[in-house]
Every structure is written in C-alpha cells, then in structure tokens.
Short mmCIF file of C-alpha atoms in Angstrom, two decimals:
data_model
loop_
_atom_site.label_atom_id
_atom_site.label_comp_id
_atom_site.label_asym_id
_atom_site.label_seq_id
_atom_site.Cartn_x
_atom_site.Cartn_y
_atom_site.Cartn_z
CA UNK A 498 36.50 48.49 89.52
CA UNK A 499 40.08 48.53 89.46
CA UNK A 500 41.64 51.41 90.94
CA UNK A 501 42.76 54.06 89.21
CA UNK A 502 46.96 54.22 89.02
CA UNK A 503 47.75 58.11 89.07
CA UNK A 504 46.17 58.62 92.12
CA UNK A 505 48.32 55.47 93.94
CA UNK A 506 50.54 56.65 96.33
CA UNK A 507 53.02 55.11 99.13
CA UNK A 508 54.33 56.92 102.10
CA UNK A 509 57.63 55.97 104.17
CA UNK A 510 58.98 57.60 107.52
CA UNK A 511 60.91 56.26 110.12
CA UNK A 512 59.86 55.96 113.58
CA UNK A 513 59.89 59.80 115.17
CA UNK A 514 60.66 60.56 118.56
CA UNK A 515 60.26 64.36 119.02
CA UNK A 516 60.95 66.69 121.90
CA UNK A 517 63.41 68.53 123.74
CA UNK A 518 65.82 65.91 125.84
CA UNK A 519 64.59 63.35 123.63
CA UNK A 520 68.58 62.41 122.44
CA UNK A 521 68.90 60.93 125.88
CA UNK A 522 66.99 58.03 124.72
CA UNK A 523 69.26 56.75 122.53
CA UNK A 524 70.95 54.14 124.36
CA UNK A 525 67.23 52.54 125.08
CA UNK A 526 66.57 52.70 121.18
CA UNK A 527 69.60 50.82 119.94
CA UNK A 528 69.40 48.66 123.26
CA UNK A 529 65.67 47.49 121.56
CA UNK A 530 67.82 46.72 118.15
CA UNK A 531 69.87 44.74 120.02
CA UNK A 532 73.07 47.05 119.34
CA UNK A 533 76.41 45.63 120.87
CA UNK A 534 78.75 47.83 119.36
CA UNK A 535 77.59 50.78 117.66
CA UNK A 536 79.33 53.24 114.83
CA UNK A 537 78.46 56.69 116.51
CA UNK A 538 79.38 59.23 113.20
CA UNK A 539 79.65 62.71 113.61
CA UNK A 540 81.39 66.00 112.55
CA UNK A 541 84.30 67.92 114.71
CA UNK A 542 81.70 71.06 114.66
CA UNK A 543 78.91 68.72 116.54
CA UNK A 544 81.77 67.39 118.84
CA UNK A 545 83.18 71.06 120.05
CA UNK A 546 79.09 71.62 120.71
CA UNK A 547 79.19 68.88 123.51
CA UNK A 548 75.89 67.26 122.03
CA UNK A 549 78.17 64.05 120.89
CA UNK A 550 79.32 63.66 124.94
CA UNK A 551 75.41 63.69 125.66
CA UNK A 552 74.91 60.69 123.06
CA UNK A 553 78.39 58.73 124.42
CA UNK A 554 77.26 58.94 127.92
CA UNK A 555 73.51 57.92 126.87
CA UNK A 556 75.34 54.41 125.24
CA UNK A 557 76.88 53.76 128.11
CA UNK A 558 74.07 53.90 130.20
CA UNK A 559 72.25 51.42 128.58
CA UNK A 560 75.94 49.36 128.64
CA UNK A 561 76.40 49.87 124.64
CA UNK A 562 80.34 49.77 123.37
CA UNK A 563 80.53 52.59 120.60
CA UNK A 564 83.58 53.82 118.28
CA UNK A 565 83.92 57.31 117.31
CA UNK A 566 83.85 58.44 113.36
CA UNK A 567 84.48 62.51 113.28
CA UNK A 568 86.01 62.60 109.76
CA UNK A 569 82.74 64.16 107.94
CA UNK A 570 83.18 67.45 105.19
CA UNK A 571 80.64 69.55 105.49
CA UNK A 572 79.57 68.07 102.02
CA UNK A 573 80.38 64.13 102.99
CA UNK A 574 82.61 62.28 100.75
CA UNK A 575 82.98 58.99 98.88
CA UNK A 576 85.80 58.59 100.65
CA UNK A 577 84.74 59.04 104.00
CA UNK A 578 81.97 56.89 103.58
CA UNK A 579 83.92 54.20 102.71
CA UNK A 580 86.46 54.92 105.40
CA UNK A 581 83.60 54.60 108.16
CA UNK A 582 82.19 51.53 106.15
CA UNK A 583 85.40 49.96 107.07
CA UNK A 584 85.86 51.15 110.81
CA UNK A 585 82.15 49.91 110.77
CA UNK A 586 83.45 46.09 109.87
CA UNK A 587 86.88 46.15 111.75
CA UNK A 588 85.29 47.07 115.03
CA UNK A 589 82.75 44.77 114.56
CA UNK A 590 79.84 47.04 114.67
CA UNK A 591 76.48 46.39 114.82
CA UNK A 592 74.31 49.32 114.25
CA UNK A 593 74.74 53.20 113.56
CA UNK A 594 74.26 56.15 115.12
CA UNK A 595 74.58 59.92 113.61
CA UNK A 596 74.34 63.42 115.83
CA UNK A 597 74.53 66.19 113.59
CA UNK A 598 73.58 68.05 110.56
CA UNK A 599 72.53 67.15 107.10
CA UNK A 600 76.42 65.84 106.40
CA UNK A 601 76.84 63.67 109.30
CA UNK A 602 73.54 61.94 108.78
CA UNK A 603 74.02 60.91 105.05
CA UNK A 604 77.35 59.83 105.75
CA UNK A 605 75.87 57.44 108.51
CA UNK A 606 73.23 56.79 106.02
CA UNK A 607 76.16 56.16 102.58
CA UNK A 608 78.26 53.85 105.54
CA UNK A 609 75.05 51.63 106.03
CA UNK A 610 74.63 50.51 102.74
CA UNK A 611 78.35 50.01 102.26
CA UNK A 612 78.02 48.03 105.22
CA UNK A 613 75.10 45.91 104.17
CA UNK A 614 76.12 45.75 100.22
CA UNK A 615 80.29 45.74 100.56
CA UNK A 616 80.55 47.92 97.56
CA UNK A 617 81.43 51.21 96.99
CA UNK A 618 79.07 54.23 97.26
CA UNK A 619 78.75 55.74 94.22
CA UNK A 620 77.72 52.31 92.74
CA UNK A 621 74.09 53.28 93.92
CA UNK A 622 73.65 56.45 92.47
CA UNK A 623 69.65 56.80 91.37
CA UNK A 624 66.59 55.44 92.32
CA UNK A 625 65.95 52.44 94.33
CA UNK A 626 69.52 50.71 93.72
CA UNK A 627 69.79 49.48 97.09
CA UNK A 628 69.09 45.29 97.24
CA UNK A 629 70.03 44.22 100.96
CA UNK A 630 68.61 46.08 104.42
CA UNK A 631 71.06 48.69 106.22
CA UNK A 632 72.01 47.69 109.66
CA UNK A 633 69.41 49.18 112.34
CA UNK A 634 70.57 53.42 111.95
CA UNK A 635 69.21 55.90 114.88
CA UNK A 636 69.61 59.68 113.63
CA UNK A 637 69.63 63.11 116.12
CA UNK A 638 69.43 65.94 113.84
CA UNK A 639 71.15 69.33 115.33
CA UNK A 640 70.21 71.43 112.42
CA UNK A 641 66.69 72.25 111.65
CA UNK A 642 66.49 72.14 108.07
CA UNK A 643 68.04 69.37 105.87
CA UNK A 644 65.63 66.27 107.14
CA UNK A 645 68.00 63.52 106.84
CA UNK A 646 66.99 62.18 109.45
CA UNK A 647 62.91 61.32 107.79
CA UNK A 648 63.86 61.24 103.95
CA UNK A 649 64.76 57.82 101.94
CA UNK A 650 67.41 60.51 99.96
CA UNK A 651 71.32 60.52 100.62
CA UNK A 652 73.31 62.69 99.04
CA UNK A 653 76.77 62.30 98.50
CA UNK A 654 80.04 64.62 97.06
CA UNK A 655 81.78 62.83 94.47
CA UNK A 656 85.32 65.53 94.75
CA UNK A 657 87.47 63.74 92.13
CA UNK A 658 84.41 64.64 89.40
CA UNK A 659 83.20 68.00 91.35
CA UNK A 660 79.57 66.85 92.00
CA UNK A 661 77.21 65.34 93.94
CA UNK A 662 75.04 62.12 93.24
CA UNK A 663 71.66 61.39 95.05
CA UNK A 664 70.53 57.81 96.24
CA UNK A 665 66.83 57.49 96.53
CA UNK A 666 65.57 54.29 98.00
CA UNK A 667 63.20 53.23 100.74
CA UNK A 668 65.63 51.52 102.06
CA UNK A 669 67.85 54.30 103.12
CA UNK A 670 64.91 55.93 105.20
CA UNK A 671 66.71 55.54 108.73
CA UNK A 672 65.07 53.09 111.79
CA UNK A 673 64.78 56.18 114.49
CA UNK A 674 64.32 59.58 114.38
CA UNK A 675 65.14 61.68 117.46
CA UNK A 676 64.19 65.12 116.87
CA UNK A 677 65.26 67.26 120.04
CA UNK A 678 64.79 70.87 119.17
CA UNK A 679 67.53 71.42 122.20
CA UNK A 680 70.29 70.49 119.89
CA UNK A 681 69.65 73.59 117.67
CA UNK A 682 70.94 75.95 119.96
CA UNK A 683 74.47 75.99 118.79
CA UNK A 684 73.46 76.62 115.45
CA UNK A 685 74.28 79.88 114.28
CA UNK A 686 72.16 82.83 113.04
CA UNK A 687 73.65 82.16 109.22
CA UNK A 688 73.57 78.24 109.66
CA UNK A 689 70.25 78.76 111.20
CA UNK A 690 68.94 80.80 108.13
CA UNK A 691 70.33 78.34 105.50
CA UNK A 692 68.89 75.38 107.04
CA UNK A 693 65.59 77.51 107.63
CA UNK A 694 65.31 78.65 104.10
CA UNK A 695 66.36 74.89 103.61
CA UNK A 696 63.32 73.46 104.76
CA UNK A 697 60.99 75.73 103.68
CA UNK A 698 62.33 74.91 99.99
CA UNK A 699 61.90 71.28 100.62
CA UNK A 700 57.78 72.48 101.70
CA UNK A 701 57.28 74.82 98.93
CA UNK A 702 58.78 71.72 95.95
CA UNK A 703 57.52 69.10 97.90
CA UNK A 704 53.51 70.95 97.28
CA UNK A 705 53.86 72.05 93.36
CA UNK A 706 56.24 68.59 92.87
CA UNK A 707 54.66 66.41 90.25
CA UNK A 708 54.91 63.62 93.16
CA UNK A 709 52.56 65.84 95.53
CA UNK A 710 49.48 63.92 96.31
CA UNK A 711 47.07 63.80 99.92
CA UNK A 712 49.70 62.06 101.30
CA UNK A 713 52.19 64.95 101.21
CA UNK A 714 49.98 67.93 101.16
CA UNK A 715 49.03 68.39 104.42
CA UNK A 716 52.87 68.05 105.52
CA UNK A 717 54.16 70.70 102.96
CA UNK A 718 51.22 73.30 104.27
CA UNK A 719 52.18 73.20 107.71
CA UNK A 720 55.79 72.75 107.25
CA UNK A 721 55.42 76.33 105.22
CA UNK A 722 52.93 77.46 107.95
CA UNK A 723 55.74 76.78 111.01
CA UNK A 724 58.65 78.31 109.10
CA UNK A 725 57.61 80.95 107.57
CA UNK A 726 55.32 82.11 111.05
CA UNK A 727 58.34 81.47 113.27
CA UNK A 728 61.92 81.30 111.61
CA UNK A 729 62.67 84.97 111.54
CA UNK A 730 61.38 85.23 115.54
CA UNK A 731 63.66 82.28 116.16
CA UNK A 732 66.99 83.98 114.69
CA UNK A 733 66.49 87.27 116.94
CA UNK A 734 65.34 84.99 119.73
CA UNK A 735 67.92 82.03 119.69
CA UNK A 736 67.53 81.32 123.50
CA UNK A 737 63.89 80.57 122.85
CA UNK A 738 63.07 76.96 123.15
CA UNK A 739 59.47 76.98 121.76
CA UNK A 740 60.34 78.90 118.44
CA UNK A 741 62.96 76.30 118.37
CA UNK A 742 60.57 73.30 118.45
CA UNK A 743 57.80 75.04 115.96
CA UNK A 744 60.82 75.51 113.26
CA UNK A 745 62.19 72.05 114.43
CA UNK A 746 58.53 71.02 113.94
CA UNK A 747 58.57 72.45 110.83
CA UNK A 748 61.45 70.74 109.13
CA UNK A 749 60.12 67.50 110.24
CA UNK A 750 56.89 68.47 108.18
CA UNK A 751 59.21 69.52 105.37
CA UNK A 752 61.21 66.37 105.39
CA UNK A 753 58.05 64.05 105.26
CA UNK A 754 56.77 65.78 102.40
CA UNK A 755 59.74 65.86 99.91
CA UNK A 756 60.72 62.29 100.96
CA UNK A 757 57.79 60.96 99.65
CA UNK A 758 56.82 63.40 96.70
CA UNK A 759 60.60 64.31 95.96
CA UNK A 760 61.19 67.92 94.88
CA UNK A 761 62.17 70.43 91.82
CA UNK A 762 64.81 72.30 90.08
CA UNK A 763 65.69 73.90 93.28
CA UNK A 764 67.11 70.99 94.67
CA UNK A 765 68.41 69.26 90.94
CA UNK A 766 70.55 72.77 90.66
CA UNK A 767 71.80 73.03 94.01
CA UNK A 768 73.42 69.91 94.29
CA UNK A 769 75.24 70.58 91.19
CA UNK A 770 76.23 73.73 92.75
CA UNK A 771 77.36 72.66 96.31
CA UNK A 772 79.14 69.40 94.72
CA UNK A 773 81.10 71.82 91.86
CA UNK A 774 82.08 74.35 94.74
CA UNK A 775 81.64 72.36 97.87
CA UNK A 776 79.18 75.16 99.36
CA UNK A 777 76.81 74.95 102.08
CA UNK A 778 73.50 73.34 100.80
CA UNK A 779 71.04 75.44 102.33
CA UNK A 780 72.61 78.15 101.09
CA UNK A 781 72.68 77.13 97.65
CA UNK A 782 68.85 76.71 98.26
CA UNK A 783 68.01 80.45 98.84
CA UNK A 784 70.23 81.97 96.57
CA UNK A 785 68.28 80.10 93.73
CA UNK A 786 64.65 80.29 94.89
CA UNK A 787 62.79 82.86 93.94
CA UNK A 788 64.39 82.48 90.48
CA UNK A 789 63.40 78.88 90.19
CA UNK A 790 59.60 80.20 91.94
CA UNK A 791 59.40 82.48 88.98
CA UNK A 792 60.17 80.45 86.14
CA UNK A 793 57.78 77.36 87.55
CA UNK A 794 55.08 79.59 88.63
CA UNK A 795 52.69 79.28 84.94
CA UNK A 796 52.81 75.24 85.11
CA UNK A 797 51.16 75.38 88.76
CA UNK A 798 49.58 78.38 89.38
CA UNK A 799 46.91 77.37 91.39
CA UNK A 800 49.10 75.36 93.61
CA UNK A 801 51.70 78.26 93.74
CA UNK A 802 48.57 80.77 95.04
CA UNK A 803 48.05 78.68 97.90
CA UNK A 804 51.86 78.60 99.16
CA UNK A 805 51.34 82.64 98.72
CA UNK A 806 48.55 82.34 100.94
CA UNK A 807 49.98 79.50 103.17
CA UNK A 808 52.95 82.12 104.06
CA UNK A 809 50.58 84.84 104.71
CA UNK A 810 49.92 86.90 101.53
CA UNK A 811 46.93 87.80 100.73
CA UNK A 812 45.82 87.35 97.32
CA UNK A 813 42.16 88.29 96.72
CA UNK A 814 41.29 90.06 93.12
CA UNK A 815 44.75 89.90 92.36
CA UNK A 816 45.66 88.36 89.29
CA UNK A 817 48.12 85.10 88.88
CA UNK A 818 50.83 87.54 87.42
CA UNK A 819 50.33 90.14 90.39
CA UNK A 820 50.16 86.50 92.42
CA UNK A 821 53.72 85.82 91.36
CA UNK A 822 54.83 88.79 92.00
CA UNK A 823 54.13 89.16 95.20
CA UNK A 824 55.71 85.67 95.78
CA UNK A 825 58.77 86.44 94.49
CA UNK A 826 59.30 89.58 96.44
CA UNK A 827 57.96 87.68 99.84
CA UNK A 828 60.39 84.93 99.60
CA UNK A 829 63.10 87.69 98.74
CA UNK A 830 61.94 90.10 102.08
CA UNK A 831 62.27 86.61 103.99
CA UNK A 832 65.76 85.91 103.06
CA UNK A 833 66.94 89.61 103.99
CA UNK A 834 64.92 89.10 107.36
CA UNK A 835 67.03 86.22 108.28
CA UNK A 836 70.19 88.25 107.21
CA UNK A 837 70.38 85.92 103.72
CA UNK A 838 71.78 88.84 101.11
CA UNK A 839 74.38 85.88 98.91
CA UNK A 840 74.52 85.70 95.36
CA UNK A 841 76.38 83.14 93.36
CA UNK A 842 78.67 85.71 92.21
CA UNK A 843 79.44 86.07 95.48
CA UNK A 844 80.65 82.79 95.87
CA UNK A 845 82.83 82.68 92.38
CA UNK A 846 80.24 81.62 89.86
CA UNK A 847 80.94 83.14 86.34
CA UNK A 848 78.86 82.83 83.13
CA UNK A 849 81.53 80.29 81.91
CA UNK A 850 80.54 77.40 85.14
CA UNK A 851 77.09 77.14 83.77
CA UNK A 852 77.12 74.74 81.13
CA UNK A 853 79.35 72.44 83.64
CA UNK A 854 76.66 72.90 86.37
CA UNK A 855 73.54 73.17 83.96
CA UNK A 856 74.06 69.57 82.43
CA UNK A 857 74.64 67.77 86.16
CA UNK A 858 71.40 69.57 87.19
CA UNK A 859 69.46 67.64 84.48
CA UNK A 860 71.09 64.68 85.41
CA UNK A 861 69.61 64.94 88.95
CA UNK A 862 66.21 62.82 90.15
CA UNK A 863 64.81 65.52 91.40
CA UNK A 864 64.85 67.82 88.12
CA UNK A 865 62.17 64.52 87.11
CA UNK A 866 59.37 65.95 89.51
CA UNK A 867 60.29 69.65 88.75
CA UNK A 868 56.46 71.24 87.49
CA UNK A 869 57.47 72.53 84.24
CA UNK A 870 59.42 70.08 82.49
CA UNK A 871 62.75 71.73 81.67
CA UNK A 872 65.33 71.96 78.80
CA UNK A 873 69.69 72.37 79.88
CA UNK A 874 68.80 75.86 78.29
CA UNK A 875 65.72 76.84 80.77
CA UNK A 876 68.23 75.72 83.47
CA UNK A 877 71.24 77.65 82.41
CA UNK A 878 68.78 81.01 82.05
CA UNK A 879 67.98 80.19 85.70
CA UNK A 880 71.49 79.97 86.97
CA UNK A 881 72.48 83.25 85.41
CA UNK A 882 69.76 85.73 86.80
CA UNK A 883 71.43 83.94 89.99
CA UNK A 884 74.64 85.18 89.24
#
C-alpha cells in the first residue's frame, strides 16, 4: 500500500554543537572543511562584546587566514550582502563564518549563495530558488532567539522598496551550529526579551502551523516548555549560566521546529513591519502576538489548548472561549514580566501604513502555513488593534 502523502514529512538541521565554551571549536570545525581562508562576518555590536576576538584567536589556532566583514544593519541589507559576496571572492575565501545575532547570521547566510550562484540576492526571493551548494558556513549565535543558525530561512531588507523578502531553501540551512549559551551574556534585558519572546513565537507557530507534523511537535513543546519556565528568571538573573543554557536550549528547540514546519501571520506581518520601519524583529514579534493568537485561535483550538497548557495554564472545565482568554492575557502578563510594554504606535505606525504593510504580509511564505487562511482585510484588522 502506497503511503499516504499528507502525512510525508522531511526534516533538515545542521550539525549542532551545544554548550558553554563551545565557540572555541571553531577553528577545528572549518579546519575539517578544509577552510584556508575564511570570511568571518559580524556586526560592530558583537565586536565591542569581545566574542569576535574569541573566534579570531580560535582561527588562528588551528593556522586558518580569516578577513573581517563588520558592515551588518541590524536588519542586513542587499547591499551588504553583496558587498561581503565580493570581499568573499577578492580575498579568495573559502568558507564562512558568522558570530552574532539573527542579522549577522543571514547576512553570512545571503553572502553564501551570492558566492556559490554570482547573482544578486534578491534574485532568490521564495521557496527553494537556490540551484548550486553554499560554501561550507559555521554559525555562533549570541542572541537566544532568532535561530539562524538551525533554520533553512534567510531573511533579507530590501531599503530602496522598504521591505523584507524571505529565502526558504534547504540549501541555506548552515554546515555547523555552535550554540554556546556564554555568548548571551552581553545581551541586554530588552534585547534579551525580544529575542525571548522571539523564540517562543517561532514554538507557539511552528505547533498550530499547517506544516506541524511528529517531526516538529515534540521541538515546539519543549521549546515553549524552556522559555516560558525560564526566560523571565533569566532577565532578573543575567549572571546565571544555567537559565542561560535552558533559554539557549530553548531557541534551539524553537528554531528546529519552524525550520521545518515554517510559521504564521506572526512572522508574514512582522517582516513587513521591521523591513517598512527597519525595527528590531523580535520586537515586532511581541507587539503582534496575542492579537494574531486571538484571531487564529477558532481554526486550531485543540492545538492552541495544549500551548495554554504547555506554558502552564490550567485549563480543566473551562471552555475554548474561556481557553483563549486566558491565553491571550498569559502571553500579555509574560511580555510585561520581561519589561515588553511597546505598541506600534509607539514606534510611528498610523492607520494610513496599513494597507502598505497589509499587502507585503500576504505576500510573505509564511502567511501560506498561517492556520486560518487569511484575507489583506483579516490582516489589516490585525495590525490596527496593534496600533
């Protein structure tokens, strides 16, 4: 009997080295890709942290020639891609590595296939463009939150149109993860609450996506367990190593799952957000999820009463309306215990932006594994009680 196609599912995820110290293997890892020369990209905030020295000194250990690339927004750039794309070739590189956040880590990831293709980024915008391998890429996250360094995504800002595109390929899942929860600690509490609430989006969309399957399931639960059990400890503790490495943990979890069972509105509206205003993504994350929680709870109810219960609410003889309630409010009390009280208003959003932002978010992948399928109008609705 042939089996049956629905429930067919792949899985990708790079090679994962995690614990604390574990960026001082770096030089052995690109040493076993047989790096010569490698394109080391980071941003000047990472640098002025020292955790870039602690990767430099780690090449030369292991007798590996690198050149630096520093030039990353916090929301990386066509441009800058293709500026590191060609340091990458004049220097005669051979592989890539990225220390940092989110935005240093797609820019490593944007430079590889410009590398390996020799065309420009945002010709490979969508879903499984890419035609030709990356050259061998080893990523050290320092945030815990965005999961760049496990996900086949890269997302790039597109300035001269004001918006962000997403690539989506297997082939941009990176060679090596190092996850060293000892990098976090020069987050701060706010960047440390974005990429938080961050991840525990990417859990929550990644279990009610239409993409979810056994595969993912188990990641999304725990990733939800970790974070929501240990990210508001870890802010009024940031010396604390082991909350560090649950949370760490966590996003790891978190990135697993969405990269393989992609995610929701959530994500579809806040890159058209962060790419129109050039705002921090996590933090275009929480201002929009319990609004985007509420108007997806109906198509996945039963799914949405085990997150509830996942991050510790207890739902017996409540009904599903009293179910998403309670939701709603939780994920709002979790933002304000992590100090997260932004609006969009805040940030210069007015009625009029909508439209602009509402018809990009529909144009986004991820909008395609959103639970409830969803008009520009549902969308729009969603950005305003944001405001």
């Amino acid at each position: 009997m042939s089996p049956n196609i629905s429930l067919q599912r792949k899985f990708v995820s790079p090679e994962i080295v995690f614990g604390a110290g574990c960026r001082h293997s770096v030089g052995t890892c690109a040493a076993n890709f047989g790096a010569r020369k490698v394109l080391l990209v980071t941003d000047p905030g990472v640098q002025a942290a020292g955790w870039v020295d602690d990767v430099q000194a780690a090449l030369e250990r292991s007798g590996i020639e690198h050149c630096l690339f520093a030039q990353v927004s916090p929301n990386p750039r066509c441009e800058e891609v293709m500026l590191g794309a060609e340091l990458y070739r004049s220097e005669g590189c051979n592989a890539i590595v990225a220390v940092g956040g989110g935005s240093p880590m797609d820019c490593a990831k944007g430079i590889g296939i410009v590398a390996a293709h020799g065309r420009h980024i945002s010709e490979f915008e969508g879903v499984d463009m890419l035609r030709v391998p990356s050259p061998p890429i080893i990523l050290i996250p320092t945030t815990a939150g965005t999961s760049a360094d496990v996900s086949q995504f890269v997302i790039i800002s597109n300035q001269q149109e004001q918006m962000k595109f997403s690539i989506v390929s297997k082939a941009a899942v990176p060679d090596v993860s190092l996850i060293d929860p000892e990098t976090t600690l020069s987050m701060s509490p706010f960047l440390s609450a974005c990429t938080g609430i961050d991840a525990l989006v990417h859990a929550i969309e990644a279990f009610v996506s239409t993409g979810h399957g056994p595969l993912t399931d188990p990641h999304a639960l725990e990733a939800m367990r970790l974070i929501g059990g240990n990210l508001i400890r870890m802010i009024a503790n940031p010396g604390d190593i082991q909350l560090r490495e649950q949370v760490m943990l966590g996003s790891m979890q978190a990135g697993l799952a969405f990269s393989n069972a992609i995610l929701g509105a959530v994500h579809a509206m806040s890159h058209s957000l962060g790419g129109y205003l050039d705002l921090p993504h996590g933090l275009c994350n929480a201002v929009l999820v319990e609004h985007v929680v509420a108007f997806n709870y109906d198509a996945a109810p039963e799914r949405f009463k085990i997150v509830a219960e996942t991050l510790g609410i207890d739902t017996r003889g409540l009904t599903q309306r009293q179910v998403r309630e309670r939701l709603v409010s939780h994920l709002i009390d979790f933002k304000r215990a992590v100090g997260f009280t932004e609006s969009l208003s805040l940030h210069g959003v007015n009625l009029s932006d909508i439209p602009f932002l509402s018809q990009h978010a529909m144009r986004d992948p991820c909008i395609l594994t959103n639970p409830r399928s969803s008009t520009q109008r549902d969308v729009e609705v969603v950005y305003a009680e944001a405001l």
